[in-house]
Amino acid sequence: MPLAVIHTRAQLGISAPQVIVEVHLSNGLPGFTIVGLPEAAVKESKDRVRSAILNSHLEFPQRKITVNLAPADLPKEGGRYDLAIALGILAASEQIPDTQLDQFEFIGELALSGDLRPVNACISAAIQSTKENRTLILPTANSTEAALYRQGKILTAKNLLQVSAFLHQRIELSKPEKQTQNYSEPAMLNISDIKGQQQAKRALEIAAAGEHNILFFGPPGTGKSMLASRLPSILPPLNEDEAIEVAAIQSVVTIKRNNDNWLTRPFRRPHHTASAAALVGGGSHPKPGEISLAHHGVLFLDELPEFSRKVLEVLREPLEYGKIHISRANAQIEYPSNFQLVAAMNPCPCGFFGDGSDKCRCTPAQTHRYKDKISGPLLDRIDMHIQVNSLSVEELQNAEQGEASESIQKRVITARERQISRQGKTNKNLTGKELNDFCQLTSSDKNFLIQAIDSLGLSARAYDRILKVARTIADLNLSDNIHHQHIAEAFGYRNLDRRSTNRLTSG
């Protein structure tokens, strides 16, 4: 009995597991059955496939049609299997040759007219099909996205009839035009727009160089949000592998990247009313959240204590491990989330505590409750705590034009290149053993660091974070070794540990 086998790919997070479409035609009453754990949209594909085949002037067999989507325990959703199912029916009914079908993979949703409509997450499918040494055939509307993967073996078609003619070797399908790798500098806010705040700018440069998490705190109007929004302008562009990862995540949620600036790092700024699911991802079919959409980029949380404490606590594991595992009843999906956290907060509910004026009317209990929304474990995972003080009108008027983002970015790129050549990763991602290998201290510097940690009551994690920041400061100074002044400066960027917070609150 006629049997056809077609290769396609599912979408499971940013992975694309292989799905084999088996189509069997048998005698009996005409019918169309799809098995293999199909969702509602997949079950409906039989109506789209039937109309697409007939409107493409092909014959829809009047036999009992059974379509199996294997493996059966993998949930199938969406219209991405339409093209593979239609070709399976045509192959089983001997309307197209089946001799070369094992060399291709097919993904695409069919319109009733037979035209091909775009699907999500085709970059991951292109990567996996190329590894299997197969050519992926996609809708033409996906060509721009698929072309980002320059090594891919990809062809595109406009409709079912074109794919049929190609398999008959009557026409050639077009290849997507490869994207150029020229990095076009995007229009960004420049750090030179910020007047004064030299210490905060220096801290921002260090954070960019080592990919460190940073928290700005101070009264309203001091430039905390401005500093955070300028961080992308001094970050190095993505390399090609990082850009592919970012594009693959964005493809899952149909975010279109600007291909002229596709090497630009993502910058996500969720509102403080965002839920935990919006931040880390979720849903019955888990989608990536803000932390994954900020992968290889920046996640900016403004007004940090205004976020729900439960929402903030979900950041602890992603900050530590660079990935998030989402478990649901019908799916367990892991998304990458190696982001750089930048946060801003006021010192109290009204914002004016400790600014030298008499504006603050918050009680110590109110200030304590406000700051207590940020837990110690979360604060420990933020490498740098920077106080941003108010500037007088005279200081603002007399402030000179600051250094431009372009010159700071050059130093940041140089520092990161030193880190990559030395250890293959940024300083933020150093493990415990790598800290011992690449952050060696003299005995006097080690004693100084330990004494300072004890006096401030910091944790062992804070010890590691300070050491990583010191390593980045040394890299910016083009120093092969960490010296006393690097450690001292790193301590200067740790102003909001739990003990000092309690002293500040009680004062």
Short mmCIF file of C-alpha atoms in Angstrom, two decimals:
data_model
loop_
_atom_site.label_atom_id
_atom_site.label_comp_id
_atom_site.label_asym_id
_atom_site.label_seq_id
_atom_site.Cartn_x
_atom_site.Cartn_y
_atom_site.Cartn_z
CA MET A 1 0.00 0.00 0.00
CA PRO A 2 1.25 3.51 -0.82
CA LEU A 3 3.31 5.07 1.96
CA ALA A 4 5.30 8.32 1.91
CA VAL A 5 7.75 9.76 4.46
CA ILE A 6 8.46 13.49 4.69
CA HIS A 7 10.87 15.27 7.04
CA THR A 8 9.93 18.46 8.89
CA ARG A 9 10.65 20.14 12.23
CA ALA A 10 8.62 21.10 15.28
CA GLN A 11 9.07 24.17 17.45
CA LEU A 12 10.04 23.53 21.07
CA GLY A 13 11.37 26.72 22.58
CA ILE A 14 14.28 27.74 20.39
CA SER A 15 15.06 24.14 19.49
CA ALA A 16 13.66 22.43 16.42
CA PRO A 17 13.29 18.66 16.99
CA GLN A 18 12.79 16.53 13.92
CA VAL A 19 9.30 15.34 13.03
CA ILE A 20 8.69 12.59 10.49
CA VAL A 21 5.40 12.84 8.59
CA GLU A 22 4.19 9.41 7.49
CA VAL A 23 1.27 9.38 5.04
CA HIS A 24 -0.56 6.15 4.27
CA LEU A 25 -3.28 5.72 1.65
CA SER A 26 -5.56 2.69 1.99
CA ASN A 27 -8.80 1.39 0.54
CA GLY A 28 -12.08 2.09 2.28
CA LEU A 29 -14.39 5.01 2.79
CA PRO A 30 -12.66 8.34 2.01
CA GLY A 31 -11.38 9.97 5.17
CA PHE A 32 -8.54 12.05 6.56
CA THR A 33 -7.05 11.29 9.98
CA ILE A 34 -4.06 12.91 11.68
CA VAL A 35 -2.46 11.16 14.65
CA GLY A 36 0.65 11.87 16.72
CA LEU A 37 -0.47 14.31 19.44
CA PRO A 38 -1.66 17.13 17.13
CA GLU A 39 -3.04 20.36 18.60
CA ALA A 40 -6.23 21.96 17.26
CA ALA A 41 -4.40 24.00 14.58
CA VAL A 42 -2.70 20.83 13.31
CA LYS A 43 -5.97 18.91 13.18
CA GLU A 44 -7.47 21.73 11.10
CA SER A 45 -4.67 21.39 8.57
CA LYS A 46 -6.59 18.62 6.77
CA ASP A 47 -9.09 21.22 5.49
CA ARG A 48 -6.32 23.62 4.45
CA VAL A 49 -4.34 20.83 2.77
CA ARG A 50 -7.34 19.53 0.83
CA SER A 51 -8.26 22.95 -0.53
CA ALA A 52 -4.63 23.84 -1.28
CA ILE A 53 -4.10 20.65 -3.30
CA LEU A 54 -7.31 21.13 -5.32
CA ASN A 55 -6.66 24.85 -5.95
CA SER A 56 -3.13 23.99 -7.12
CA HIS A 57 -4.75 21.89 -9.89
CA LEU A 58 -3.56 18.65 -8.33
CA GLU A 59 -5.64 15.62 -7.41
CA PHE A 60 -6.80 14.97 -3.88
CA PRO A 61 -7.06 11.16 -3.53
CA GLN A 62 -10.50 9.85 -2.64
CA ARG A 63 -9.13 7.20 -0.30
CA LYS A 64 -8.62 6.70 3.40
CA ILE A 65 -5.69 8.95 4.37
CA THR A 66 -3.81 8.43 7.62
CA VAL A 67 -1.13 10.93 8.62
CA ASN A 68 1.20 10.08 11.51
CA LEU A 69 3.40 12.79 13.05
CA ALA A 70 6.30 11.04 14.79
CA PRO A 71 7.46 11.00 17.51
CA ALA A 72 3.99 10.65 18.96
CA ASP A 73 4.90 12.02 22.41
CA LEU A 74 6.06 15.40 21.06
CA PRO A 75 3.27 18.03 21.07
CA LYS A 76 2.62 19.49 17.60
CA GLU A 77 1.11 22.95 17.22
CA GLY A 78 0.56 25.53 14.49
CA GLY A 79 0.26 25.32 10.73
CA ARG A 80 3.95 24.63 10.08
CA TYR A 81 3.22 20.97 9.10
CA ASP A 82 0.78 21.82 6.26
CA LEU A 83 3.36 21.71 3.47
CA ALA A 84 4.88 18.43 4.66
CA ILE A 85 1.44 16.78 4.98
CA ALA A 86 0.40 17.97 1.51
CA LEU A 87 3.63 16.68 -0.07
CA GLY A 88 3.20 13.37 1.75
CA ILE A 89 -0.25 12.95 0.23
CA LEU A 90 1.06 13.85 -3.24
CA ALA A 91 3.99 11.45 -2.88
CA ALA A 92 1.81 8.60 -1.59
CA SER A 93 -0.58 9.10 -4.52
CA GLU A 94 2.41 9.14 -6.93
CA GLN A 95 1.79 12.73 -8.10
CA ILE A 96 5.36 13.73 -7.19
CA PRO A 97 8.51 11.57 -7.20
CA ASP A 98 9.67 10.29 -3.84
CA THR A 99 13.25 9.44 -4.79
CA GLN A 100 14.81 12.62 -3.36
CA LEU A 101 12.44 13.47 -0.54
CA ASP A 102 14.89 12.29 2.13
CA GLN A 103 17.29 15.07 1.04
CA PHE A 104 14.86 17.83 2.02
CA GLU A 105 12.89 19.15 4.97
CA PHE A 106 9.69 21.11 4.45
CA ILE A 107 8.06 23.74 6.68
CA GLY A 108 5.22 26.06 5.77
CA GLU A 109 1.56 26.90 6.37
CA LEU A 110 -0.77 26.57 3.39
CA ALA A 111 -3.44 29.02 2.37
CA LEU A 112 -6.59 27.62 0.76
CA SER A 113 -5.24 28.86 -2.56
CA GLY A 114 -2.06 26.82 -2.20
CA ASP A 115 0.14 29.79 -1.35
CA LEU A 116 2.70 29.39 1.42
CA ARG A 117 2.45 31.55 4.52
CA PRO A 118 5.35 32.28 6.92
CA VAL A 119 5.95 30.38 10.16
CA ASN A 120 7.76 31.14 13.40
CA ALA A 121 11.17 29.90 14.55
CA CYS A 122 12.56 29.01 11.14
CA ILE A 123 16.15 29.94 12.09
CA SER A 124 16.41 27.03 14.54
CA ALA A 125 14.96 24.72 11.89
CA ALA A 126 17.54 25.94 9.35
CA ILE A 127 20.39 25.28 11.79
CA GLN A 128 19.22 21.75 12.62
CA SER A 129 18.40 20.73 9.03
CA THR A 130 21.84 21.91 7.89
CA LYS A 131 23.46 19.79 10.61
CA GLU A 132 21.51 16.80 9.25
CA ASN A 133 22.84 17.65 5.75
CA ARG A 134 19.37 18.32 4.39
CA THR A 135 18.06 21.32 2.46
CA LEU A 136 15.22 23.20 4.13
CA ILE A 137 12.38 24.47 1.94
CA LEU A 138 10.52 27.42 3.45
CA PRO A 139 7.91 30.01 2.41
CA THR A 140 9.37 32.97 0.53
CA ALA A 141 8.09 35.25 3.29
CA ASN A 142 10.61 33.62 5.66
CA SER A 143 13.60 34.16 3.37
CA THR A 144 14.93 37.32 5.05
CA GLU A 145 14.87 35.73 8.49
CA ALA A 146 16.31 32.41 7.35
CA ALA A 147 19.13 34.15 5.47
CA LEU A 148 20.57 35.38 8.76
CA TYR A 149 22.00 31.89 9.13
CA ARG A 150 24.60 32.22 6.41
CA GLN A 151 25.73 28.58 6.52
CA GLY A 152 22.22 27.26 5.96
CA LYS A 153 21.13 25.11 3.03
CA ILE A 154 17.83 26.84 2.35
CA LEU A 155 15.42 27.20 -0.59
CA THR A 156 12.20 29.21 -0.68
CA ALA A 157 8.93 28.79 -2.56
CA LYS A 158 5.79 30.89 -3.00
CA ASN A 159 3.25 28.09 -3.23
CA LEU A 160 2.64 24.36 -3.26
CA LEU A 161 2.71 24.18 -7.05
CA GLN A 162 6.26 25.58 -7.12
CA VAL A 163 7.46 22.93 -4.67
CA SER A 164 5.78 20.22 -6.75
CA ALA A 165 7.43 21.49 -9.94
CA PHE A 166 10.80 21.63 -8.16
CA LEU A 167 10.52 18.01 -7.06
CA HIS A 168 9.69 17.13 -10.69
CA GLN A 169 12.97 18.96 -11.57
CA ARG A 170 11.09 21.36 -13.84
CA ILE A 171 12.11 24.59 -12.05
CA GLU A 172 14.73 25.79 -9.59
CA LEU A 173 13.70 27.30 -6.28
CA SER A 174 15.37 30.53 -5.22
CA LYS A 175 17.90 30.79 -2.42
CA PRO A 176 17.44 33.55 0.17
CA GLU A 177 19.78 36.46 -0.33
CA LYS A 178 22.57 36.32 2.22
CA GLN A 179 22.59 39.15 4.73
CA THR A 180 25.63 41.39 4.71
CA GLN A 181 27.80 41.40 7.80
CA ASN A 182 28.57 45.12 7.65
CA TYR A 183 27.71 46.60 11.01
CA SER A 184 25.76 49.82 10.58
CA GLU A 185 26.06 51.92 13.72
CA PRO A 186 22.49 52.47 14.94
CA ALA A 187 21.27 55.82 16.13
CA MET A 188 21.56 55.63 19.91
CA LEU A 189 21.43 57.98 22.84
CA ASN A 190 24.95 59.20 23.59
CA ILE A 191 26.48 59.12 27.05
CA SER A 192 27.90 62.59 26.43
CA ASP A 193 24.35 63.91 26.92
CA ILE A 194 24.71 63.29 30.67
CA LYS A 195 26.24 66.19 32.58
CA GLY A 196 28.42 65.45 35.59
CA GLN A 197 28.06 62.07 37.35
CA GLN A 198 31.61 61.05 36.52
CA GLN A 199 31.69 58.19 39.03
CA ALA A 200 28.45 56.76 37.66
CA LYS A 201 29.77 56.99 34.09
CA ARG A 202 32.98 55.26 35.13
CA ALA A 203 30.92 52.50 36.79
CA LEU A 204 28.83 52.14 33.63
CA GLU A 205 31.99 51.70 31.57
CA ILE A 206 33.26 49.00 33.94
CA ALA A 207 29.88 47.25 33.85
CA ALA A 208 29.92 47.29 30.04
CA ALA A 209 33.49 46.00 29.86
CA GLY A 210 32.91 43.00 32.16
CA GLU A 211 29.16 42.49 31.48
CA HIS A 212 28.47 43.14 35.17
CA ASN A 213 25.03 43.72 36.68
CA ILE A 214 24.64 47.22 38.08
CA LEU A 215 22.18 49.08 40.31
CA PHE A 216 21.85 52.88 40.41
CA PHE A 217 20.19 54.41 43.46
CA GLY A 218 19.57 58.02 44.36
CA PRO A 219 16.95 60.81 44.40
CA PRO A 220 14.64 61.42 41.43
CA GLY A 221 16.02 63.42 38.53
CA THR A 222 19.70 62.58 39.08
CA GLY A 223 20.10 60.71 35.78
CA LYS A 224 19.70 57.06 36.78
CA SER A 225 17.42 56.19 33.87
CA MET A 226 19.53 58.26 31.48
CA LEU A 227 22.63 56.31 32.48
CA ALA A 228 20.89 52.98 31.94
CA SER A 229 19.51 53.98 28.54
CA ARG A 230 23.03 54.93 27.37
CA LEU A 231 24.54 51.55 28.19
CA PRO A 232 23.77 50.02 24.74
CA SER A 233 25.75 52.81 23.10
CA ILE A 234 29.01 51.67 24.73
CA LEU A 235 28.50 47.92 24.45
CA PRO A 236 30.36 46.01 21.71
CA PRO A 237 28.23 44.71 18.82
CA LEU A 238 27.10 41.10 18.79
CA ASN A 239 29.21 38.55 16.98
CA GLU A 240 27.49 36.41 14.37
CA ASP A 241 26.81 33.42 16.64
CA GLU A 242 25.30 35.67 19.33
CA ALA A 243 23.16 37.46 16.74
CA ILE A 244 21.81 34.13 15.48
CA GLU A 245 20.83 33.14 19.03
CA VAL A 246 19.08 36.47 19.59
CA ALA A 247 17.26 36.25 16.25
CA ALA A 248 16.16 32.66 17.02
CA ILE A 249 14.58 33.74 20.33
CA GLN A 250 12.87 36.74 18.75
CA SER A 251 11.56 34.54 15.94
CA VAL A 252 9.59 32.49 18.49
CA VAL A 253 7.57 35.58 19.48
CA THR A 254 7.56 37.09 15.96
CA ILE A 255 9.71 40.09 16.83
CA LYS A 256 11.22 41.39 13.61
CA ARG A 257 14.83 42.52 13.79
CA ASN A 258 16.23 45.41 11.80
CA ASN A 259 18.60 43.58 9.48
CA ASP A 260 20.66 46.72 8.93
CA ASN A 261 21.53 46.72 12.64
CA TRP A 262 21.07 43.05 13.41
CA LEU A 263 24.32 42.99 15.41
CA THR A 264 22.89 45.51 17.91
CA ARG A 265 22.37 44.10 21.39
CA PRO A 266 18.75 43.92 22.59
CA PHE A 267 17.55 46.37 25.24
CA ARG A 268 14.41 45.39 27.15
CA ARG A 269 12.61 47.69 29.58
CA PRO A 270 9.55 45.98 31.13
CA HIS A 271 7.09 48.03 33.18
CA HIS A 272 7.09 47.49 36.94
CA THR A 273 3.58 45.96 36.71
CA ALA A 274 4.98 43.02 34.72
CA SER A 275 4.17 39.58 36.11
CA ALA A 276 6.64 36.80 36.84
CA ALA A 277 5.48 34.95 33.72
CA ALA A 278 6.06 38.05 31.58
CA LEU A 279 9.57 38.34 32.99
CA VAL A 280 10.77 34.72 32.77
CA GLY A 281 8.32 33.32 30.22
CA GLY A 282 5.40 30.97 30.46
CA GLY A 283 2.02 29.99 29.11
CA SER A 284 0.51 26.61 28.28
CA HIS A 285 3.02 26.48 25.43
CA PRO A 286 5.86 28.37 27.14
CA LYS A 287 7.06 31.45 25.32
CA PRO A 288 10.23 33.36 26.17
CA GLY A 289 9.93 36.21 28.66
CA GLU A 290 11.77 39.50 28.97
CA ILE A 291 14.91 37.90 30.41
CA SER A 292 15.25 35.67 27.33
CA LEU A 293 14.40 38.48 24.92
CA ALA A 294 17.29 40.36 26.58
CA HIS A 295 19.70 37.44 25.93
CA HIS A 296 23.18 38.84 25.08
CA GLY A 297 21.77 42.29 25.81
CA VAL A 298 20.44 44.50 28.59
CA LEU A 299 17.43 44.12 30.89
CA PHE A 300 16.60 47.46 32.51
CA LEU A 301 14.32 47.45 35.56
CA ASP A 302 13.43 51.02 36.46
CA GLU A 303 11.93 51.74 39.89
CA LEU A 304 13.14 48.34 41.10
CA PRO A 305 11.29 48.25 44.47
CA GLU A 306 8.00 48.93 42.65
CA PHE A 307 8.19 45.45 41.13
CA SER A 308 6.50 42.73 43.13
CA ARG A 309 8.97 40.93 45.39
CA LYS A 310 7.79 37.59 44.00
CA VAL A 311 8.55 38.86 40.49
CA LEU A 312 12.04 39.98 41.46
CA GLU A 313 12.86 36.69 43.15
CA VAL A 314 12.43 34.77 39.88
CA LEU A 315 15.52 36.58 38.59
CA ARG A 316 17.87 34.88 41.05
CA GLU A 317 18.47 31.64 39.11
CA PRO A 318 18.75 33.25 35.64
CA LEU A 319 21.25 35.78 36.99
CA GLU A 320 23.35 32.94 38.35
CA TYR A 321 23.11 30.38 35.53
CA GLY A 322 22.24 32.36 32.38
CA LYS A 323 19.22 30.21 31.48
CA ILE A 324 15.67 29.55 32.61
CA HIS A 325 13.88 26.20 32.69
CA ILE A 326 10.09 26.45 32.35
CA SER A 327 8.05 23.37 33.30
CA ARG A 328 4.42 22.94 32.36
CA ALA A 329 2.09 19.95 32.26
CA ASN A 330 2.64 19.36 28.54
CA ALA A 331 6.10 20.87 27.99
CA GLN A 332 9.44 21.45 29.65
CA ILE A 333 11.43 24.09 27.82
CA GLU A 334 14.75 25.76 28.49
CA TYR A 335 15.44 29.27 27.19
CA PRO A 336 18.81 31.04 27.33
CA SER A 337 18.82 34.20 29.46
CA ASN A 338 22.39 35.44 29.67
CA PHE A 339 21.49 39.10 30.10
CA GLN A 340 23.08 42.09 31.79
CA LEU A 341 20.84 43.51 34.51
CA VAL A 342 20.67 47.26 34.98
CA ALA A 343 18.34 48.53 37.69
CA ALA A 344 17.45 51.90 39.20
CA MET A 345 15.74 52.79 42.46
CA ASN A 346 15.08 55.65 44.84
CA PRO A 347 16.41 55.56 48.43
CA CYS A 348 12.90 55.77 49.91
CA PRO A 349 9.25 55.92 48.77
CA CYS A 350 9.32 59.68 48.20
CA GLY A 351 12.83 59.51 46.77
CA PHE A 352 14.54 62.29 48.72
CA PHE A 353 16.06 60.43 51.68
CA GLY A 354 19.70 61.36 52.21
CA ASP A 355 19.89 64.05 49.51
CA GLY A 356 20.82 66.77 52.02
CA SER A 357 17.45 68.53 51.86
CA ASP A 358 14.43 68.45 54.16
CA LYS A 359 12.06 67.15 51.49
CA CYS A 360 11.88 63.56 52.78
CA ARG A 361 8.91 62.85 55.04
CA CYS A 362 9.21 59.06 55.08
CA THR A 363 9.43 57.32 58.43
CA PRO A 364 12.29 54.83 59.09
CA ALA A 365 9.73 52.02 58.97
CA GLN A 366 8.48 53.12 55.54
CA THR A 367 12.02 53.38 54.20
CA HIS A 368 12.89 49.97 55.58
CA ARG A 369 9.80 48.34 54.01
CA TYR A 370 10.61 50.01 50.69
CA LYS A 371 14.18 48.72 50.58
CA ASP A 372 13.24 45.34 52.01
CA LYS A 373 11.41 44.53 48.77
CA ILE A 374 14.86 43.72 47.39
CA SER A 375 16.10 40.59 49.07
CA GLY A 376 19.67 40.02 50.16
CA PRO A 377 20.24 37.08 47.76
CA LEU A 378 19.08 39.19 44.81
CA LEU A 379 21.21 42.15 45.88
CA ASP A 380 24.20 39.82 46.21
CA ARG A 381 23.85 38.92 42.54
CA ILE A 382 24.13 42.56 41.46
CA ASP A 383 27.84 43.26 41.11
CA MET A 384 27.84 47.04 41.45
CA HIS A 385 25.70 49.39 43.58
CA ILE A 386 26.20 53.00 42.53
CA GLN A 387 24.88 56.02 44.38
CA VAL A 388 23.86 58.82 42.01
CA ASN A 389 23.69 62.14 43.86
CA SER A 390 21.81 65.29 42.98
CA LEU A 391 23.64 68.08 41.17
CA SER A 392 23.04 71.75 41.85
CA VAL A 393 21.91 74.08 39.08
CA GLU A 394 25.34 75.71 39.10
CA GLU A 395 27.06 72.32 38.66
CA LEU A 396 24.78 71.49 35.77
CA GLN A 397 25.39 74.81 34.05
CA ASN A 398 29.17 74.62 34.46
CA ALA A 399 29.49 70.95 33.54
CA GLU A 400 31.64 70.38 30.48
CA GLN A 401 30.66 68.19 27.56
CA GLY A 402 31.32 64.60 28.58
CA GLU A 403 33.21 61.93 26.68
CA ALA A 404 31.30 60.48 23.72
CA SER A 405 30.02 56.91 23.65
CA GLU A 406 32.22 56.04 20.66
CA SER A 407 35.51 56.54 22.51
CA ILE A 408 34.25 54.70 25.62
CA GLN A 409 33.05 51.84 23.43
CA LYS A 410 36.57 51.41 22.00
CA ARG A 411 37.98 50.89 25.50
CA VAL A 412 35.15 48.49 26.34
CA ILE A 413 35.83 46.44 23.20
CA THR A 414 39.55 46.33 23.98
CA ALA A 415 38.87 45.13 27.54
CA ARG A 416 36.46 42.44 26.34
CA GLU A 417 38.94 41.23 23.74
CA ARG A 418 41.50 40.78 26.52
CA GLN A 419 38.98 38.71 28.49
CA ILE A 420 37.99 36.53 25.53
CA SER A 421 41.60 35.86 24.52
CA ARG A 422 42.54 35.04 28.14
CA GLN A 423 39.59 32.95 29.32
CA GLY A 424 37.09 32.64 26.45
CA LYS A 425 34.32 34.55 28.25
CA THR A 426 33.59 37.85 29.99
CA ASN A 427 34.62 38.34 33.61
CA LYS A 428 31.01 38.18 34.78
CA ASN A 429 30.79 34.53 33.71
CA LEU A 430 33.96 33.29 35.42
CA THR A 431 33.48 30.18 37.53
CA GLY A 432 35.05 29.56 40.94
CA LYS A 433 38.03 27.66 39.53
CA GLU A 434 38.56 30.24 36.81
CA LEU A 435 38.60 32.98 39.45
CA ASN A 436 41.52 31.21 41.10
CA ASP A 437 43.29 30.89 37.75
CA PHE A 438 42.74 34.37 36.32
CA CYS A 439 42.26 36.57 39.41
CA GLN A 440 45.31 35.72 41.47
CA LEU A 441 46.20 38.17 44.26
CA THR A 442 49.28 38.83 46.33
CA SER A 443 49.03 37.78 49.97
CA SER A 444 48.69 41.41 51.14
CA ASP A 445 45.92 42.15 48.62
CA LYS A 446 44.13 38.94 49.58
CA ASN A 447 44.23 39.89 53.25
CA PHE A 448 42.94 43.37 52.42
CA LEU A 449 40.04 41.89 50.46
CA ILE A 450 39.11 39.41 53.20
CA GLN A 451 39.23 42.06 55.92
CA ALA A 452 37.05 44.41 53.89
CA ILE A 453 34.52 41.66 53.20
CA ASP A 454 34.35 40.80 56.92
CA SER A 455 33.98 44.43 58.00
CA LEU A 456 31.08 44.97 55.58
CA GLY A 457 29.44 41.65 56.41
CA LEU A 458 29.32 40.54 52.78
CA SER A 459 28.75 36.98 51.56
CA ALA A 460 31.09 34.63 49.72
CA ARG A 461 29.16 35.42 46.54
CA ALA A 462 29.85 39.12 47.06
CA TYR A 463 33.54 38.25 47.44
CA ASP A 464 33.50 36.65 44.00
CA ARG A 465 31.59 39.57 42.47
CA ILE A 466 34.04 42.14 43.83
CA LEU A 467 36.95 40.09 42.54
CA LYS A 468 35.37 39.93 39.07
CA VAL A 469 34.84 43.70 39.02
CA ALA A 470 38.46 44.22 40.08
CA ARG A 471 39.55 41.95 37.22
CA THR A 472 37.56 44.12 34.78
CA ILE A 473 39.08 47.34 36.15
CA ALA A 474 42.52 45.81 35.60
CA ASP A 475 41.55 44.91 32.02
CA LEU A 476 40.42 48.48 31.33
CA ASN A 477 43.79 49.65 32.67
CA LEU A 478 45.50 47.08 30.38
CA SER A 479 47.00 45.39 33.43
CA ASP A 480 47.74 41.66 33.41
CA ASN A 481 47.43 41.42 37.19
CA ILE A 482 44.98 42.73 39.78
CA HIS A 483 46.54 45.31 42.07
CA HIS A 484 45.50 46.98 45.32
CA GLN A 485 44.00 50.04 43.59
CA HIS A 486 41.78 47.82 41.43
CA ILE A 487 40.36 46.06 44.49
CA ALA A 488 39.85 49.34 46.32
CA GLU A 489 37.96 50.81 43.38
CA ALA A 490 35.82 47.67 43.10
CA PHE A 491 34.82 48.07 46.78
CA GLY A 492 33.82 51.64 46.00
CA TYR A 493 31.12 50.27 43.73
CA ARG A 494 29.55 48.09 46.43
CA ASN A 495 27.56 50.71 48.37
CA LEU A 496 24.30 48.96 49.08
CA ASP A 497 25.06 45.73 50.91
CA ARG A 498 22.59 44.55 53.55
CA ARG A 499 24.49 45.85 56.58
CA SER A 500 24.99 49.37 55.19
CA THR A 501 21.34 49.40 54.10
CA ASN A 502 20.19 48.68 57.62
CA ARG A 503 22.45 51.40 59.02
CA LEU A 504 21.14 53.86 56.45
CA THR A 505 17.54 52.96 57.20
CA SER A 506 17.91 53.25 60.95
CA GLY A 507 19.64 56.60 60.54
#
